[in-house]
Coordinates of C-alpha atoms and ligand atoms in Angstrom, one line a residue:
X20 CA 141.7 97.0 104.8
X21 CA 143.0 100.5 105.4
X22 CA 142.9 100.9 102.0
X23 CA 138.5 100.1 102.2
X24 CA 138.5 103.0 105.1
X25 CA 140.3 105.3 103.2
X26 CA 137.6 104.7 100.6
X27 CA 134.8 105.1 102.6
X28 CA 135.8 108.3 104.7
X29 CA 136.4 110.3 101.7
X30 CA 133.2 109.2 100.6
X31 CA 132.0 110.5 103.6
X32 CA 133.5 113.6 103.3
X33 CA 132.3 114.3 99.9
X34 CA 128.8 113.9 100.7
X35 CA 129.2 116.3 103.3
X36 CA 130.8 118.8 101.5
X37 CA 127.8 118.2 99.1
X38 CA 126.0 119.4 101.7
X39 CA 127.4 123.1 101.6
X40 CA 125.3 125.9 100.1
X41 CA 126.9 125.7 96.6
X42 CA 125.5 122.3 95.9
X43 CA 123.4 122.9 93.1
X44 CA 120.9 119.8 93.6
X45 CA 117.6 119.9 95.5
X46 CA 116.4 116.6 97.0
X47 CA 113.1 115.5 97.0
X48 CA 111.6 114.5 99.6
X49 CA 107.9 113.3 99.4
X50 CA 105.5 112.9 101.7
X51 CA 102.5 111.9 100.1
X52 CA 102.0 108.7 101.9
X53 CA 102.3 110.5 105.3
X54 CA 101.3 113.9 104.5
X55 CA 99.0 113.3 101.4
X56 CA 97.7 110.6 103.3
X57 CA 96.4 112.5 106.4
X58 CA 93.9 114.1 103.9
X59 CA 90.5 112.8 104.8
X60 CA 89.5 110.1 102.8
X61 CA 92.5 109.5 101.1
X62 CA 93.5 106.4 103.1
X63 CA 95.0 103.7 101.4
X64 CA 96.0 100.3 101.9
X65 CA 99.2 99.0 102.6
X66 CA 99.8 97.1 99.3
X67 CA 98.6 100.4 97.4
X68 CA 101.2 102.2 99.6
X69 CA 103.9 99.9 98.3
X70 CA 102.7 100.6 94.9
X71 CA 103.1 104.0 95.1
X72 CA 106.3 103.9 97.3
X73 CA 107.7 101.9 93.9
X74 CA 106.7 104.2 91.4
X75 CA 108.3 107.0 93.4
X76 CA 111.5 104.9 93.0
X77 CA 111.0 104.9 89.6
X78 CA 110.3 108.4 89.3
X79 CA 113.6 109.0 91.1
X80 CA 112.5 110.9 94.2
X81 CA 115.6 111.1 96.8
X82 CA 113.8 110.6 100.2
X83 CA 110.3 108.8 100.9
X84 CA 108.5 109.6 104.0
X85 CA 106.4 106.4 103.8
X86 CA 104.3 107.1 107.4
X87 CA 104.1 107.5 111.2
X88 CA 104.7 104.2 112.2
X89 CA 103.5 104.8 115.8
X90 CA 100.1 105.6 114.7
X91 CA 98.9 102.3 114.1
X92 CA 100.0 98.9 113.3
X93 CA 98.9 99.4 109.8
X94 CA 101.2 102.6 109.8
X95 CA 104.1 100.4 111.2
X96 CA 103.6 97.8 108.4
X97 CA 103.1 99.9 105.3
X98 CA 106.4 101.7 106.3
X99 CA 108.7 98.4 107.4
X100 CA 107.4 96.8 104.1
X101 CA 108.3 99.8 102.1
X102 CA 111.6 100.1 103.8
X103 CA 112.3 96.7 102.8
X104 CA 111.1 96.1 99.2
X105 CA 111.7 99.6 97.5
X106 CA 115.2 100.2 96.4
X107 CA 116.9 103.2 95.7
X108 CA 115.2 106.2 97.9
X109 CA 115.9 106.8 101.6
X110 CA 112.9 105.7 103.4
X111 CA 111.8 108.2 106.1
X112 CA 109.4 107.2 109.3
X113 CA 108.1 110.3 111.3
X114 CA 107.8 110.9 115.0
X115 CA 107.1 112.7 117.4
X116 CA 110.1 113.7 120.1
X117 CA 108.9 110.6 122.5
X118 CA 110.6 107.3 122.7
X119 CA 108.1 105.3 121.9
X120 CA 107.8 107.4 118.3
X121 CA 111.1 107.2 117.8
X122 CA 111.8 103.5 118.5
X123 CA 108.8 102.4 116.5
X124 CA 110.1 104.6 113.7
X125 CA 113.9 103.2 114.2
X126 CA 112.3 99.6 114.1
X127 CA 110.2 100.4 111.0
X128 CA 112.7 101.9 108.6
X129 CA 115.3 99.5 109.6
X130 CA 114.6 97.1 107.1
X131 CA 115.8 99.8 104.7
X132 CA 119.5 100.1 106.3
X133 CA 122.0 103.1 105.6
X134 CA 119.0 104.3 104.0
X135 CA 117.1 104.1 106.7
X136 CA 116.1 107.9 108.0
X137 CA 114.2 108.5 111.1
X138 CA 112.1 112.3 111.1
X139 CA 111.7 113.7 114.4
X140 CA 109.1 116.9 115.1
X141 CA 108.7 118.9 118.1
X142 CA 106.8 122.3 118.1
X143 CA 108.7 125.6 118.6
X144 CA 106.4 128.7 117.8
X145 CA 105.4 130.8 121.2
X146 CA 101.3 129.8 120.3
X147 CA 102.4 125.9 120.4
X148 CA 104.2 125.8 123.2
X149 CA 102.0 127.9 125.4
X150 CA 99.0 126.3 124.5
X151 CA 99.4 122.8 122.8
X152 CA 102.1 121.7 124.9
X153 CA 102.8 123.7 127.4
X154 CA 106.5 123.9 127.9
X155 CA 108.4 126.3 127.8
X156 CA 112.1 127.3 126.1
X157 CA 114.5 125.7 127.3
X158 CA 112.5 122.5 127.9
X159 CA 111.6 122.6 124.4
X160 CA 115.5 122.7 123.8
X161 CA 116.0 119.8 126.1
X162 CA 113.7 117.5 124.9
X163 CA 114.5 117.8 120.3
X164 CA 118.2 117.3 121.7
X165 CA 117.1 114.3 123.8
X166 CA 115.2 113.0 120.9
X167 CA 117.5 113.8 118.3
X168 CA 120.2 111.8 120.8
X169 CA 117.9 109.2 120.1
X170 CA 116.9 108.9 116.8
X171 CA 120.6 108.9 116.5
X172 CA 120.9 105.6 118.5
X173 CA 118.9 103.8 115.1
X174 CA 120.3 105.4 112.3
X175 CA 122.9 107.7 110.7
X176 CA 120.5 109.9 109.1
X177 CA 118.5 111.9 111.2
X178 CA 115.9 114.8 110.7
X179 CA 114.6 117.7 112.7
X180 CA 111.3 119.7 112.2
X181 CA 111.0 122.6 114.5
X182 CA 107.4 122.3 114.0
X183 CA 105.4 125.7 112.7
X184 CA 108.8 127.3 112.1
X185 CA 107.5 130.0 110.3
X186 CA 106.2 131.6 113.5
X187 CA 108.7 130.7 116.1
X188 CA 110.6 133.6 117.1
X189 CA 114.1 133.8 115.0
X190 CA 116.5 133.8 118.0
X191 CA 115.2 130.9 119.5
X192 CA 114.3 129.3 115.8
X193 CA 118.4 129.7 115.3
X194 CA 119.0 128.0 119.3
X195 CA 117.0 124.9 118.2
X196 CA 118.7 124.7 114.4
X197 CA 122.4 124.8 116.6
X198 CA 121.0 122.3 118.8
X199 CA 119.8 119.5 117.0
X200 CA 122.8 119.7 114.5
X201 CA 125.2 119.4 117.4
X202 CA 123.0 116.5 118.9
X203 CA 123.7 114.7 115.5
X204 CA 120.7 115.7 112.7
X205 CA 121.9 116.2 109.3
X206 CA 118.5 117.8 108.0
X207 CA 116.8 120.4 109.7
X208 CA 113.3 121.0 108.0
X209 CA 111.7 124.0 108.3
X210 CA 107.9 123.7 108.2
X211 CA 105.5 126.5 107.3
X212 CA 102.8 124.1 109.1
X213 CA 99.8 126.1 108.8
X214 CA 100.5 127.9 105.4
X215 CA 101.0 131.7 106.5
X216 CA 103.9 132.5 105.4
X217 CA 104.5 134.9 102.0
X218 CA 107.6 134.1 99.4
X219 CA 109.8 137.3 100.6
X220 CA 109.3 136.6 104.6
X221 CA 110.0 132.8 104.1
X222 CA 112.6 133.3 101.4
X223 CA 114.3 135.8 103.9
X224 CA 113.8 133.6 106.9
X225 CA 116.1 130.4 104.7
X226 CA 118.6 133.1 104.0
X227 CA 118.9 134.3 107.5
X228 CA 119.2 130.9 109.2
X229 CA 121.7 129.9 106.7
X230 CA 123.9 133.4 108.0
X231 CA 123.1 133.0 111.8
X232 CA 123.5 128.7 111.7
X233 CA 127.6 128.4 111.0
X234 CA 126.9 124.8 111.1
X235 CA 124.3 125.2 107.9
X236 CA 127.1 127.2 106.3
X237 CA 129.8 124.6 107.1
X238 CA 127.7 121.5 105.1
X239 CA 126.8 119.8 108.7
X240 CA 123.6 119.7 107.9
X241 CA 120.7 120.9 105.5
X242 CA 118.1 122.9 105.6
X243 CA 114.7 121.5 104.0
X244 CA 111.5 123.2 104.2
X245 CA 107.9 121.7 104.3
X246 CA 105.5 124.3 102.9
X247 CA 101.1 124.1 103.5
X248 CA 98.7 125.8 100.7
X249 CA 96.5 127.6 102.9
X250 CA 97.3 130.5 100.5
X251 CA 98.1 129.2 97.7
X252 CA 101.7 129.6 98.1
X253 CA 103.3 126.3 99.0
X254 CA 105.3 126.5 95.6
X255 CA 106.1 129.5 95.5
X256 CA 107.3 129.4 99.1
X257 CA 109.2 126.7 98.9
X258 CA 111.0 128.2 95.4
X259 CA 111.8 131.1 97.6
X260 CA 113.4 129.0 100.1
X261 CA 115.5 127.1 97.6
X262 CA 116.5 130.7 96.1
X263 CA 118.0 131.1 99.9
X264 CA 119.9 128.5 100.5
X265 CA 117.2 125.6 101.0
X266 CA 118.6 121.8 99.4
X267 CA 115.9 120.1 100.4
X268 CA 112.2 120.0 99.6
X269 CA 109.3 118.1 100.9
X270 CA 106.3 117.7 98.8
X271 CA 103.6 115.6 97.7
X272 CA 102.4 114.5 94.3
X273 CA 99.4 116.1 93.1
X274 CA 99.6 118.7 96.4
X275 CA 97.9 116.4 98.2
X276 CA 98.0 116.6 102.0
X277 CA 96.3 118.2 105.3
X278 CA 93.8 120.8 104.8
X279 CA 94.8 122.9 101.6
X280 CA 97.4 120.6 100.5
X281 CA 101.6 121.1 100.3
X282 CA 103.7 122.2 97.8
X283 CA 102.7 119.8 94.5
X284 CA 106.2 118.1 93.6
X285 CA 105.6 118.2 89.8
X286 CA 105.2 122.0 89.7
X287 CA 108.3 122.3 91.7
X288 CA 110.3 120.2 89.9
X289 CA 109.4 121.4 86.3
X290 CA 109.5 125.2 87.6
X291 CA 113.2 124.6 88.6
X292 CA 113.8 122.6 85.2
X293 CA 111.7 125.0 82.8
X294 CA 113.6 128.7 84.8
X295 CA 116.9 126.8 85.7
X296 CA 117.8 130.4 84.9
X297 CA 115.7 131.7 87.6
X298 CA 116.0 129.8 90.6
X299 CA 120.3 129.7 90.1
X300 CA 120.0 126.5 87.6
X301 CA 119.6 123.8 90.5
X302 CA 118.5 120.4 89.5
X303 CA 116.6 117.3 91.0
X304 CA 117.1 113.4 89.9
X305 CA 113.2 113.2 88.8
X306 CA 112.9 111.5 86.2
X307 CA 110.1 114.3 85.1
X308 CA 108.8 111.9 82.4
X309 CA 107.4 109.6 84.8
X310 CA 105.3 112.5 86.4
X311 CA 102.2 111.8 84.4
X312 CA 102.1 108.3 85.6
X313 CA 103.0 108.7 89.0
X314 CA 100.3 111.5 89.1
X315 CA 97.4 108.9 87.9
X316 CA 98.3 106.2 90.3
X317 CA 98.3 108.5 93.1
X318 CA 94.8 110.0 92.1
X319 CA 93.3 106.9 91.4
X320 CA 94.5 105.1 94.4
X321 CA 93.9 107.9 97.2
X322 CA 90.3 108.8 95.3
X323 CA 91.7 112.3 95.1
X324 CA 91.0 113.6 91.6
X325 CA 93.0 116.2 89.7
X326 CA 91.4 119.3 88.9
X327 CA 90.9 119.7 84.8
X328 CA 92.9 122.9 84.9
X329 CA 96.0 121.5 87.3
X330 CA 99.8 122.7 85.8
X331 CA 101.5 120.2 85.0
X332 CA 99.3 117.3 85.3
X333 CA 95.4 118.4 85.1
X334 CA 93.8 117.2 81.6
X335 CA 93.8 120.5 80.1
X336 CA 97.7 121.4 81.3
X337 CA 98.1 121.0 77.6
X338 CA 95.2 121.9 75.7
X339 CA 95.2 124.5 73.6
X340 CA 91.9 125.2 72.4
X341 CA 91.9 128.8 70.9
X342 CA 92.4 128.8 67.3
X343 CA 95.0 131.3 67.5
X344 CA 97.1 129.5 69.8
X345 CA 96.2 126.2 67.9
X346 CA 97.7 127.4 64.6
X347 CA 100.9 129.0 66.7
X348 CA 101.8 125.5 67.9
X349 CA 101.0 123.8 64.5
X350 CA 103.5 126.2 63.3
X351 CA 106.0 126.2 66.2
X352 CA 105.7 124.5 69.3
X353 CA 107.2 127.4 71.6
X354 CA 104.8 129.9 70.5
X355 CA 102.7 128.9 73.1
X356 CA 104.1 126.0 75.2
X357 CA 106.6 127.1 77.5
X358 CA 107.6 122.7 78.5
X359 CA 107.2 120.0 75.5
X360 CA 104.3 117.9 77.2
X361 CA 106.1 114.8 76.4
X362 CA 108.7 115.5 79.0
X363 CA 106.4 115.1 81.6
X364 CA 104.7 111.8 80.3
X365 CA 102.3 113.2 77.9
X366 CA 101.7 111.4 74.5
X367 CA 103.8 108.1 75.3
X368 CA 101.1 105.8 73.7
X369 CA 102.2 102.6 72.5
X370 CA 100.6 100.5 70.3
X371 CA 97.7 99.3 72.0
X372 CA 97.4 95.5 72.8
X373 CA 94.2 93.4 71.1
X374 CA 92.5 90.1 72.2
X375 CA 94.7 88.3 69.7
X376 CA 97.5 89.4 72.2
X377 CA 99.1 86.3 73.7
X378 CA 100.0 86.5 77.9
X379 CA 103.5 87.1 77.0
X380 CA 103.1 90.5 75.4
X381 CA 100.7 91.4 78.3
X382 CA 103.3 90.6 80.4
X383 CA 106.1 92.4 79.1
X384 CA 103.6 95.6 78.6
X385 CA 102.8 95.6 82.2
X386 CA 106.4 94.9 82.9
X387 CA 107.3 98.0 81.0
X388 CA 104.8 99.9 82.6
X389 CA 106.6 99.0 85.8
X390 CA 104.1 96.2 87.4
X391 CA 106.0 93.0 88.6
X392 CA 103.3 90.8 88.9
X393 CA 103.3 86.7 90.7
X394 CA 102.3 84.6 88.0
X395 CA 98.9 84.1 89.8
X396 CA 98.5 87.7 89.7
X397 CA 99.1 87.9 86.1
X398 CA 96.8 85.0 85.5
X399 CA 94.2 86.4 87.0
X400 CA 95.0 90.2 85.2
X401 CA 95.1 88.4 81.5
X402 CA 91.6 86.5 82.0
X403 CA 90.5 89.6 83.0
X404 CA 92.3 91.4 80.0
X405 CA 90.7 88.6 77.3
X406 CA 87.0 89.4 78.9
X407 CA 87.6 93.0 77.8
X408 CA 89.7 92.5 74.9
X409 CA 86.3 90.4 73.9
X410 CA 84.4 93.7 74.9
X411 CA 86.4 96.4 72.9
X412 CA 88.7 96.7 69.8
X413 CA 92.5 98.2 71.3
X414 CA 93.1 97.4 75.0
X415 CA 95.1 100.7 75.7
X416 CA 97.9 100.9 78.5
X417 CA 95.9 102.9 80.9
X418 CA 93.2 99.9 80.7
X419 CA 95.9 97.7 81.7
X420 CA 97.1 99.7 84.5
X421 CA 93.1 100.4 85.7
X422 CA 92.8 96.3 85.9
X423 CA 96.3 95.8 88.0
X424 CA 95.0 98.6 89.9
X425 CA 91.8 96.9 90.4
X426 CA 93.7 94.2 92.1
X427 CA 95.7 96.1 94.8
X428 CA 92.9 96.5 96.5
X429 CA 94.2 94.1 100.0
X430 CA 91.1 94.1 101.3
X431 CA 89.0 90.7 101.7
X432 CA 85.8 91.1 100.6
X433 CA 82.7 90.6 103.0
X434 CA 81.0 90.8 99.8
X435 CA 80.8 90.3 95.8
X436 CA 79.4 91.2 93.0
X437 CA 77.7 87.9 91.6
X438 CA 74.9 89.3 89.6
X439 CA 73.3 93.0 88.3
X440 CA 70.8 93.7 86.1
X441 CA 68.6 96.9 85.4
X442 CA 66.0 99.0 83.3
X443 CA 65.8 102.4 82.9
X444 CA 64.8 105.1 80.5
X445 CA 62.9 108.3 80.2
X446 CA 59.6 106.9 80.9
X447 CA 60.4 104.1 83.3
X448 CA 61.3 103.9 86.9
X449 CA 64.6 103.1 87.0
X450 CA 65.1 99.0 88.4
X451 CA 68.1 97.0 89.6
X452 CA 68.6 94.0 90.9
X453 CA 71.7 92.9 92.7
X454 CA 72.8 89.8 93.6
X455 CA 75.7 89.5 96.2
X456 CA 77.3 86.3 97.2
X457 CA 78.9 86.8 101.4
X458 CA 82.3 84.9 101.9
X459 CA 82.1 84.0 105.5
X460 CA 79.5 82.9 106.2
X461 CA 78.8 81.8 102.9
X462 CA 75.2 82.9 101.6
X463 CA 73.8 84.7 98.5
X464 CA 71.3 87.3 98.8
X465 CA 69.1 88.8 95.7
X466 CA 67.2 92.5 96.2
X467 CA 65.6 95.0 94.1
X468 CA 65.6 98.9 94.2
X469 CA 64.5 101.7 92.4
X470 CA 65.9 104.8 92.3
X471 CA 66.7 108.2 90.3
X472 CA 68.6 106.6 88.0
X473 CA 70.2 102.9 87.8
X474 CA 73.2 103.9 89.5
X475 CA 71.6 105.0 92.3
X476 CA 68.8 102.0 92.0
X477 CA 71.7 99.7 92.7
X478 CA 73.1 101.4 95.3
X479 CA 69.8 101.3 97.2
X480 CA 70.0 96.9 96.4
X481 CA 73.2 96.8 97.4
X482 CA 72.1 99.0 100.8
X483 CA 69.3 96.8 101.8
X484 CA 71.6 93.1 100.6
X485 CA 74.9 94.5 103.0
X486 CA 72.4 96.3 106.1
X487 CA 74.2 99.9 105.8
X488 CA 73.0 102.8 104.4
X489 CA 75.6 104.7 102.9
X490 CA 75.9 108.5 102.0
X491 CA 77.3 109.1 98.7
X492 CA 80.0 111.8 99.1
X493 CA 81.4 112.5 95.9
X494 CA 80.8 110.2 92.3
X495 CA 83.5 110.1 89.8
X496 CA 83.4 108.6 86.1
X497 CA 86.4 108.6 84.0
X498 CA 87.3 107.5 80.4
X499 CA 90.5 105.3 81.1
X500 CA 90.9 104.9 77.8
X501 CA 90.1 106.4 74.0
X502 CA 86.9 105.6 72.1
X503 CA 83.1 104.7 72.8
X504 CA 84.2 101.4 74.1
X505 CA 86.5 102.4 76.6
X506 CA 86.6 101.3 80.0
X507 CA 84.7 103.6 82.3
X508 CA 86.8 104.2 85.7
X509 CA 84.4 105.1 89.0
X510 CA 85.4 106.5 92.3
X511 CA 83.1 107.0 95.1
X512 CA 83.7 108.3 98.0
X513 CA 81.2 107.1 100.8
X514 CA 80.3 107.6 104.2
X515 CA 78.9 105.2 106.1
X516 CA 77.0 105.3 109.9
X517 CA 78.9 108.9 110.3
X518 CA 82.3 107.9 109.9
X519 CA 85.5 108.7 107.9
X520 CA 84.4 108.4 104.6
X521 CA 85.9 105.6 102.2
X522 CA 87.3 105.4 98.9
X523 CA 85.9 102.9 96.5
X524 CA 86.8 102.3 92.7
X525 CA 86.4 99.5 90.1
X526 CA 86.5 99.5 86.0
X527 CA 84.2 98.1 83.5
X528 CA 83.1 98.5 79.8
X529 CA 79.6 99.2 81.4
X530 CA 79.0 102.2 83.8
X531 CA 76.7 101.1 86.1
X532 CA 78.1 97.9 86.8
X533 CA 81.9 100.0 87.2
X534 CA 79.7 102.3 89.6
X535 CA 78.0 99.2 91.4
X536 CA 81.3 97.3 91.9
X537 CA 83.1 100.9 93.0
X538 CA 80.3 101.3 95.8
X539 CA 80.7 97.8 97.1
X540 CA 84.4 97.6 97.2
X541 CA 83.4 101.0 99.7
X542 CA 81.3 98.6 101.5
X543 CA 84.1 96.0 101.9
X544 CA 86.9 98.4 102.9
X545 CA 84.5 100.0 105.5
X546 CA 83.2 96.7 106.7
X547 CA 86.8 95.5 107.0
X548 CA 87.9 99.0 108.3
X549 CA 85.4 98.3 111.1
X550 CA 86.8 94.6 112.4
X551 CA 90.3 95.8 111.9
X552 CA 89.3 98.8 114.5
X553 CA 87.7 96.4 116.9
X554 CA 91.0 93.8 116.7
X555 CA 92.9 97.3 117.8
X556 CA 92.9 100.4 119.1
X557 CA 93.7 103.0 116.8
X558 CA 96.3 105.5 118.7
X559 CA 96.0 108.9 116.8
X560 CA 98.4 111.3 117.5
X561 CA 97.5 113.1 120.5
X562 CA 98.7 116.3 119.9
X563 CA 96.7 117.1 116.9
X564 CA 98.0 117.5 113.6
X565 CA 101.7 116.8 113.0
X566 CA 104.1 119.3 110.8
Ligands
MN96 MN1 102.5 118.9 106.8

């Protein structure tokens, strides 16, 4: 028994001497389904959120903020099931410095045991605390300690976010670090919440926290940071900050998030792997291969879509298309590529499935590509995969993943596709007809519309079958896979009756039936979106925008 003790406190103490400023690993912390998801219209269901939370495993991020679990019950659920299923990570639930935040966090995450971490905020900057909450110092003081206290009372791991850090005065920044570490937080994040700060100043503000804070010094506890793109400068800020002492990063895939975005975590973690020579050759567990993949699943499940000319991850990242360049990488790579795109997922195609392909290789491909399916699920994926392997020659991996995809959507439909046909061409008023069969009550209902094109001809059907009229935000049509026959991926992104606007996607080997189905899944999320809200009131956070 002693012996197990002895075991575990030195344990103990090596973590925590890990935690000194010589540690040469960064942890990642994401928060892109409670950051990224606070961007408007990038809601996402629960069992996408799981989806997401497991391929974050996989690409072997150390800390996932999964939500805010006091928002909402959906908030509460997304984050106790994550904290439960995923393995590896710690799983993080923010709150605010109020019991009620902090208890529904401590109950959410504690599925997820040691690696349970609750994240407590309170704002310090003069401007916050005169005006948004109007307190002032030392209750400020009084109330992160009491909250840290308990936070404490759940879990073990605790963090602290001195909320728009980068303008709180220093002196009382440094009182409120000392604080919270004494009251038991092993993380103090420091948050440049509304993107103002520049490299130098925030590089310079890590440094001197780490020289006035003996407890950051001594290992007790970290410092993170959490940095906005207002400027365009969440990566580089949050670089800076690791220069000075930072070990802790919190970021989002793709750079989703409030407003401008945060730092994108595949441009920080390939800037510290391609100049380990310039940022003091620290390293993070990503596996950076999976970055690619984990990048696409996020786009295509929060309807955000990657810009063409995003580093790392945007389509042309790696297209060269000058003929100088072109022959300089035909002769050597390096001459112009600065990372080998396959390390970051590029390239990885295997040999596409066909419709001879029997359910067991489907199975092990999606298997491989990380998808563990119930066998009804898979059922249901490999009819759907011999309909399209009918359809087209090669059924490629991304086809595969757009069908699973297709099916995380928890939503029950008010409505289905049961029938679409249309006309169109240059001299003919473009015609659909849409028929859509209702679950409950059951009934099927046939219109017509016309329209500028047949896109929008059954959107106007669909309109007049469901009773909304919905305004067509953005329309987005992808190529999932290679050749003329490959599926065609669209996301909309609708508003209906003046409200939040809704994601909607679906897949198909024919456009305008991908676009049809993509605008009525909107339909069914918002019409489910609106029962769910009239079961419950919706608490949003009072005080505005956290972190
Ligand atoms: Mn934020």
């Amino acid at each position: 028994m002693r012996w197990v003790f002895f075991l575990l406190d030195s344990a103990d103490t090596m973590e925590t001497n890990a935690m000194n400023r010589d540690d040469r690993r960064v942890r990642i912390f994401d928060t892109t389904l409670r950051d990224g998801e606070q961007c408007p219209g990038a809601s996402m269901s629960p069992r996408e959120k799981l989806e997401i939370a497991r391929q974050l495993a996989r690409l072997g991020v150390d800390i996932i903020e999964a939500g805010f679990p006091v928002i909402s019950a959906g908030d509460f659920g997304a984050v106790e099931t994550i904290a439960r299923q995923v393995r590896g990570p710690i799983i993080a639930g923010l709150a605010r410095c109020v019991p009620k935040d902090i208890d529904a966090a401590g109950a959410a995450v504690k599925p997820a045991g040691r690696r349970g971490r609750i994240h407590v905020f309170l704002a310090t900057s003069k401007i916050h605390r005169e005006y948004k909450l109007g307190k002032a110092e030392d209750e400020i003081l009084r109330l992160a300690v009491e909250g840290v206290r308990r936070a404490r009372q759940w879990v073990e791991d605790v963090e602290f976010s001195p909320e728009d850090a980068s303008r709180t005065e220093r002196d009382f920044l440094v009182q409120v670090c000392r604080a919270v570490v004494a009251a038991g937080a092993h993380t103090v994040n420091i948050p440049d919440t509304v993107g103002y700060a520049t490299p130098d100043e925030f590089g310079a503000l890590i440094r001197y926290l780490y020289e006035q804070v003996p407890e950051f010094a001594r290992g007790e506890a970290i410092i993170s940071v959490h940095c906005h793109n207002d400027l365009g400068l969440a990566v580089a800020n949050s670089l800076a900050a690791v220069r000075n002492g930072a070990r802790q990063v919190e970021c989002t895939v793709n750079g989703i998030g409030e407003r401008a975005g945060n730092a994108a975590l595949e441009e920080i973690v390939m800037a510290l792997k391609t100049r380990a020579d310039a940022f003091g050759r620290l390293t993070t567990r990503i596996r950076t291969r999976e970055l690619l993949k984990t990048s696409r699943l996020v786009s295509r499940l929060s309807g955000m879509i990657v810009q063409r000319n995003k580093a790392i991850v945007g389509e042309n990242a790696f297209a060269h298309s000058s003929g100088i360049h072109q022959d300089g990488i035909l002769k050597r790579r390096e001459t112009y590529e600065i990372m080998d795109p396959r390390d970051v997922g590029w390239g990885q195609t295997e040999l596409p499935l066909t419709k001879h392909s029997g359910r067991h290789a489907v199975s092990a491909r999606l298997r491989h590509l990380g998808f563990r399916l119930s066998d009804r699920d898979l059922d249901e994926i490999f009819a759907k995969f011999k309909d399209i392997g009918d359809k087209k020659k090669f059924v490629y991996d991304e086809d595969l993943i757009a069908l699973v995809e297709g099916r995380l959507d928890d939503v029950p439909p008010t409505w289905t596709l049961d029938y679409l046909g249309f006309s169109s061409g240059n001299h003919a008023i473009p015609t659909a007809t849409v028929r859509l069969r209702r679950t409950t009550p059951t009934s099927v209902v046939q219109e017509a519309g016309t329209g500028d094109g047949p896109v929008h001809a059954a959107i106007r059907a669909i309109d007049r079958i469901v009773g909304l009229e919905g305004e067509l935000l953005e329309y987005g049509l992808r190529a999932v896979s290679q050749g003329t026959d490959a599926l065609g991926e669209v996301v909309v992104k609708v508003r209906f009756d003046r409200g939040e606007p809704v994601v909607g996607r679906a897949s198909s080997t024919d456009v305008v039936e991908a676009s049809a189905r993509a605008y009525l899944s909107a339909v069914n999320r918002y019409l489910y979106g609106r029962a769910a809200t009239s079961r419950r009131t919706r608490r949003r956070n009072g005080n505005g925008t956290p972190l």
